[in-house]
Each structure stands twice: as C-alpha cells, then as structure tokens.
PDB file of C-alpha atoms in Angstrom:
ATOM      1  CA  MET Y   7       0.204  -0.222  -0.182  1.00 88.00           C
ATOM      2  CA  ARG Y   8       1.353   3.501  -0.728  1.00 93.00           C
ATOM      3  CA  ARG Y   9       0.880   6.032   1.968  1.00 95.00           C
ATOM      4  CA  LEU Y  10       1.680   9.606   1.806  1.00 95.00           C
ATOM      5  CA  LEU Y  11       1.708  12.193   3.954  1.00 95.00           C
ATOM      6  CA  ILE Y  12       1.369  15.513   2.911  1.00 96.00           C
ATOM      7  CA  VAL Y  13       2.342  18.879   4.864  1.00 95.00           C
ATOM      8  CA  GLY Y  14      -0.114  21.838   3.982  1.00 96.00           C
ATOM      9  CA  ALA Y  15      -3.506  21.419   4.151  1.00 97.00           C
ATOM     10  CA  GLY Y  16      -4.417  23.991   1.765  1.00 96.00           C
ATOM     11  CA  GLU Y  17      -5.179  24.746  -1.698  1.00 95.00           C
ATOM     12  CA  TYR Y  18      -2.207  23.266  -2.779  1.00 94.00           C
ATOM     13  CA  GLY Y  19      -2.273  20.008  -0.527  1.00 96.00           C
ATOM     14  CA  HIS Y  20      -5.691  19.407  -1.784  1.00 97.00           C
ATOM     15  CA  VAL Y  21      -4.645  20.046  -5.093  1.00 95.00           C
ATOM     16  CA  VAL Y  22      -1.481  17.156  -4.133  1.00 95.00           C
ATOM     17  CA  ARG Y  23      -4.209  14.934  -2.937  1.00 97.00           C
ATOM     18  CA  GLU Y  24      -6.397  14.648  -5.785  1.00 95.00           C
ATOM     19  CA  LEU Y  25      -3.048  13.843  -8.061  1.00 95.00           C
ATOM     20  CA  ALA Y  26      -1.701  11.279  -5.322  1.00 96.00           C
ATOM     21  CA  LEU Y  27      -4.903   9.301  -5.336  1.00 96.00           C
ATOM     22  CA  GLN Y  28      -4.908   9.714  -9.699  1.00 94.00           C
ATOM     23  CA  VAL Y  29      -1.316   8.173  -9.475  1.00 94.00           C
ATOM     24  CA  GLY Y  30      -2.037   4.942  -6.963  1.00 94.00           C
ATOM     25  CA  TYR Y  31      -1.699   6.312  -3.808  1.00 95.00           C
ATOM     26  CA  GLU Y  32      -4.137   4.404  -1.144  1.00 96.00           C
ATOM     27  CA  LYS Y  33      -3.872   6.233   2.228  1.00 97.00           C
ATOM     28  CA  VAL Y  34      -3.261  10.264   1.541  1.00 97.00           C
ATOM     29  CA  GLU Y  35      -3.324  12.306   4.976  1.00 97.00           C
ATOM     30  CA  PHE Y  36      -2.229  16.427   5.687  1.00 98.00           C
ATOM     31  CA  LEU Y  37      -0.309  17.635   8.695  1.00 95.00           C
ATOM     32  CA  ASP Y  38      -1.010  21.160   9.178  1.00 96.00           C
ATOM     33  CA  ASP Y  39      -0.955  23.619  12.160  1.00 94.00           C
ATOM     34  CA  ASN Y  40      -4.025  25.289  11.187  1.00 94.00           C
ATOM     35  CA  SER Y  41      -6.282  22.504   9.898  1.00 95.00           C
ATOM     36  CA  SER Y  42      -9.261  20.250  11.302  1.00 95.00           C
ATOM     37  CA  ILE Y  43      -8.952  18.469   8.808  1.00 97.00           C
ATOM     38  CA  ALA Y  44      -5.537  17.473   9.748  1.00 97.00           C
ATOM     39  CA  VAL Y  45      -4.069  14.072  11.135  1.00 97.00           C
ATOM     40  CA  GLY Y  46      -1.556  16.046  13.458  1.00 95.00           C
ATOM     41  CA  LYS Y  47       0.627  19.140  12.984  1.00 95.00           C
ATOM     42  CA  VAL Y  48       3.746  19.726  11.675  1.00 90.00           C
ATOM     43  CA  SER Y  49       5.971  19.485  14.402  1.00 90.00           C
ATOM     44  CA  GLU Y  50       4.267  15.868  15.442  1.00 92.00           C
ATOM     45  CA  PHE Y  51       5.992  14.179  12.070  1.00 89.00           C
ATOM     46  CA  GLY Y  52       8.147  11.776  14.301  1.00 88.00           C
ATOM     47  CA  ARG Y  53       4.809   9.937  15.392  1.00 91.00           C
ATOM     48  CA  PHE Y  54       3.819   9.203  11.618  1.00 91.00           C
ATOM     49  CA  ALA Y  55       7.119   7.879  10.239  1.00 85.00           C
ATOM     50  CA  GLY Y  56       5.228   3.982  10.534  1.00 88.00           C
ATOM     51  CA  GLU Y  57       2.278   4.861   9.379  1.00 92.00           C
ATOM     52  CA  PHE Y  58       3.349   6.306   6.259  1.00 92.00           C
ATOM     53  CA  ASP Y  59       6.173   5.921   3.294  1.00 88.00           C
ATOM     54  CA  GLU Y  60       6.606   9.177   2.064  1.00 91.00           C
ATOM     55  CA  PHE Y  61       5.933  12.682   2.585  1.00 91.00           C
ATOM     56  CA  ILE Y  62       5.615  15.996   0.026  1.00 93.00           C
ATOM     57  CA  VAL Y  63       5.617  19.631   1.306  1.00 93.00           C
ATOM     58  CA  ALA Y  64       2.456  21.713  -0.424  1.00 94.00           C
ATOM     59  CA  ILE Y  65       3.341  25.183   0.958  1.00 92.00           C
ATOM     60  CA  GLY Y  66       3.311  27.810  -1.670  1.00 89.00           C
ATOM     61  CA  ASN Y  67       5.812  30.011   0.327  1.00 91.00           C
ATOM     62  CA  PRO Y  68       9.278  28.672  -1.079  1.00 91.00           C
ATOM     63  CA  ALA Y  69      11.173  29.458   2.192  1.00 94.00           C
ATOM     64  CA  VAL Y  70       8.994  27.683   4.440  1.00 89.00           C
ATOM     65  CA  ARG Y  71       8.529  24.757   1.906  1.00 88.00           C
ATOM     66  CA  ARG Y  72      12.420  24.340   1.969  1.00 90.00           C
ATOM     67  CA  SER Y  73      12.478  24.616   5.899  1.00 89.00           C
ATOM     68  CA  CYS Y  74       9.758  21.867   6.386  1.00 87.00           C
ATOM     69  CA  VAL Y  75      11.896  19.611   3.157  1.00 86.00           C
ATOM     70  CA  GLU Y  76      14.957  20.111   5.338  1.00 87.00           C
ATOM     71  CA  ARG Y  77      13.359  18.605   8.160  1.00 83.00           C
ATOM     72  CA  LEU Y  78      11.271  15.992   7.537  1.00 80.00           C
ATOM     73  CA  ALA Y  79      13.683  14.551   4.796  1.00 79.00           C
ATOM     74  CA  GLY Y  80      15.446  12.120   7.039  1.00 79.00           C
ATOM     75  CA  THR Y  81      11.906  10.586   8.497  1.00 77.00           C
ATOM     76  CA  PHE Y  82      10.204   9.857   5.158  1.00 79.00           C
ATOM     77  CA  LYS Y  83      11.292   9.375   1.297  1.00 82.00           C
ATOM     78  CA  LEU Y  84      10.360  12.672  -0.622  1.00 85.00           C
ATOM     79  CA  PRO Y  85       8.906  11.377  -4.122  1.00 89.00           C
ATOM     80  CA  THR Y  86       8.224  12.739  -7.880  1.00 87.00           C
ATOM     81  CA  ILE Y  87       4.177  12.811  -8.321  1.00 89.00           C
ATOM     82  CA  VAL Y  88       3.758  13.876 -12.182  1.00 87.00           C
ATOM     83  CA  HIS Y  89      -0.019  13.609 -13.031  1.00 86.00           C
ATOM     84  CA  PRO Y  90       0.034  11.020 -16.224  1.00 85.00           C
ATOM     85  CA  MET Y  91      -1.460  13.367 -18.648  1.00 88.00           C
ATOM     86  CA  ALA Y  92       1.099  15.797 -18.215  1.00 89.00           C
ATOM     87  CA  TYR Y  93       3.944  16.310 -21.274  1.00 91.00           C
ATOM     88  CA  VAL Y  94       7.162  16.531 -19.556  1.00 88.00           C
ATOM     89  CA  SER Y  95      10.242  17.585 -21.940  1.00 92.00           C
ATOM     90  CA  PRO Y  96      12.602  14.832 -22.643  1.00 91.00           C
ATOM     91  CA  GLU Y  97      15.177  17.741 -22.059  1.00 95.00           C
ATOM     92  CA  ALA Y  98      13.524  18.542 -18.372  1.00 90.00           C
ATOM     93  CA  SER Y  99      15.143  16.778 -15.259  1.00 86.00           C
ATOM     94  CA  VAL Y 100      12.286  15.781 -12.779  1.00 83.00           C
ATOM     95  CA  GLY Y 101      13.650  15.725  -9.463  1.00 75.00           C
ATOM     96  CA  ALA Y 102      12.480  14.680  -6.052  1.00 71.00           C
ATOM     97  CA  GLY Y 103       9.442  16.063  -4.610  1.00 65.00           C
TER      98      GLY Y 103
END
C-alpha cells in the first residue's frame, strides 16, 4: 500500500492529494498546524514515521517549503508525483518532490 503524508492542507495540499490518489496512493493524509482536517501538526511528524512511507510539502511559500523539506528529509522518502496526462519534455529533469 502506498501511503503519503502531505505537509500543508491548503489549496495546494488538496491539489497534491487529488493527484496522489489518481496515481495510486491508497492512504493520503495532511499535517498542518492550522487545519481541522489534518491528522496532526507539522511538529508531530515523527510519530507518523511507521504509518506513512513518503511525504511531500505542499506549502506555497518557497522558504517555508524548503525549511519543511530539510526538517523531514531523513524521516520519509520524498517522492516525485507527475500527473499521468502531463507532458514532460525529454530534455527536462524531474527531481524528488
């Protein structure tokens, strides 16, 4: 079972959730300090290490996003999620996250 933890339950996070479900993730949840739909706060990420395999940060602010990625990088795998109908140039490089 593919399990994804999304940091950020705002609009960007919901777009990532929809995409993740389309590409085969079976369990997708949010961490967010200010959302009632999140399973926990960002500072609690460690308690989810056995429950989720991968995480992605869906926060619009680049500085905050980078900080979260750096904090969580050793705990979970950071996947690359590409919509099945997206065109990716053969000359492009798609990295983790």
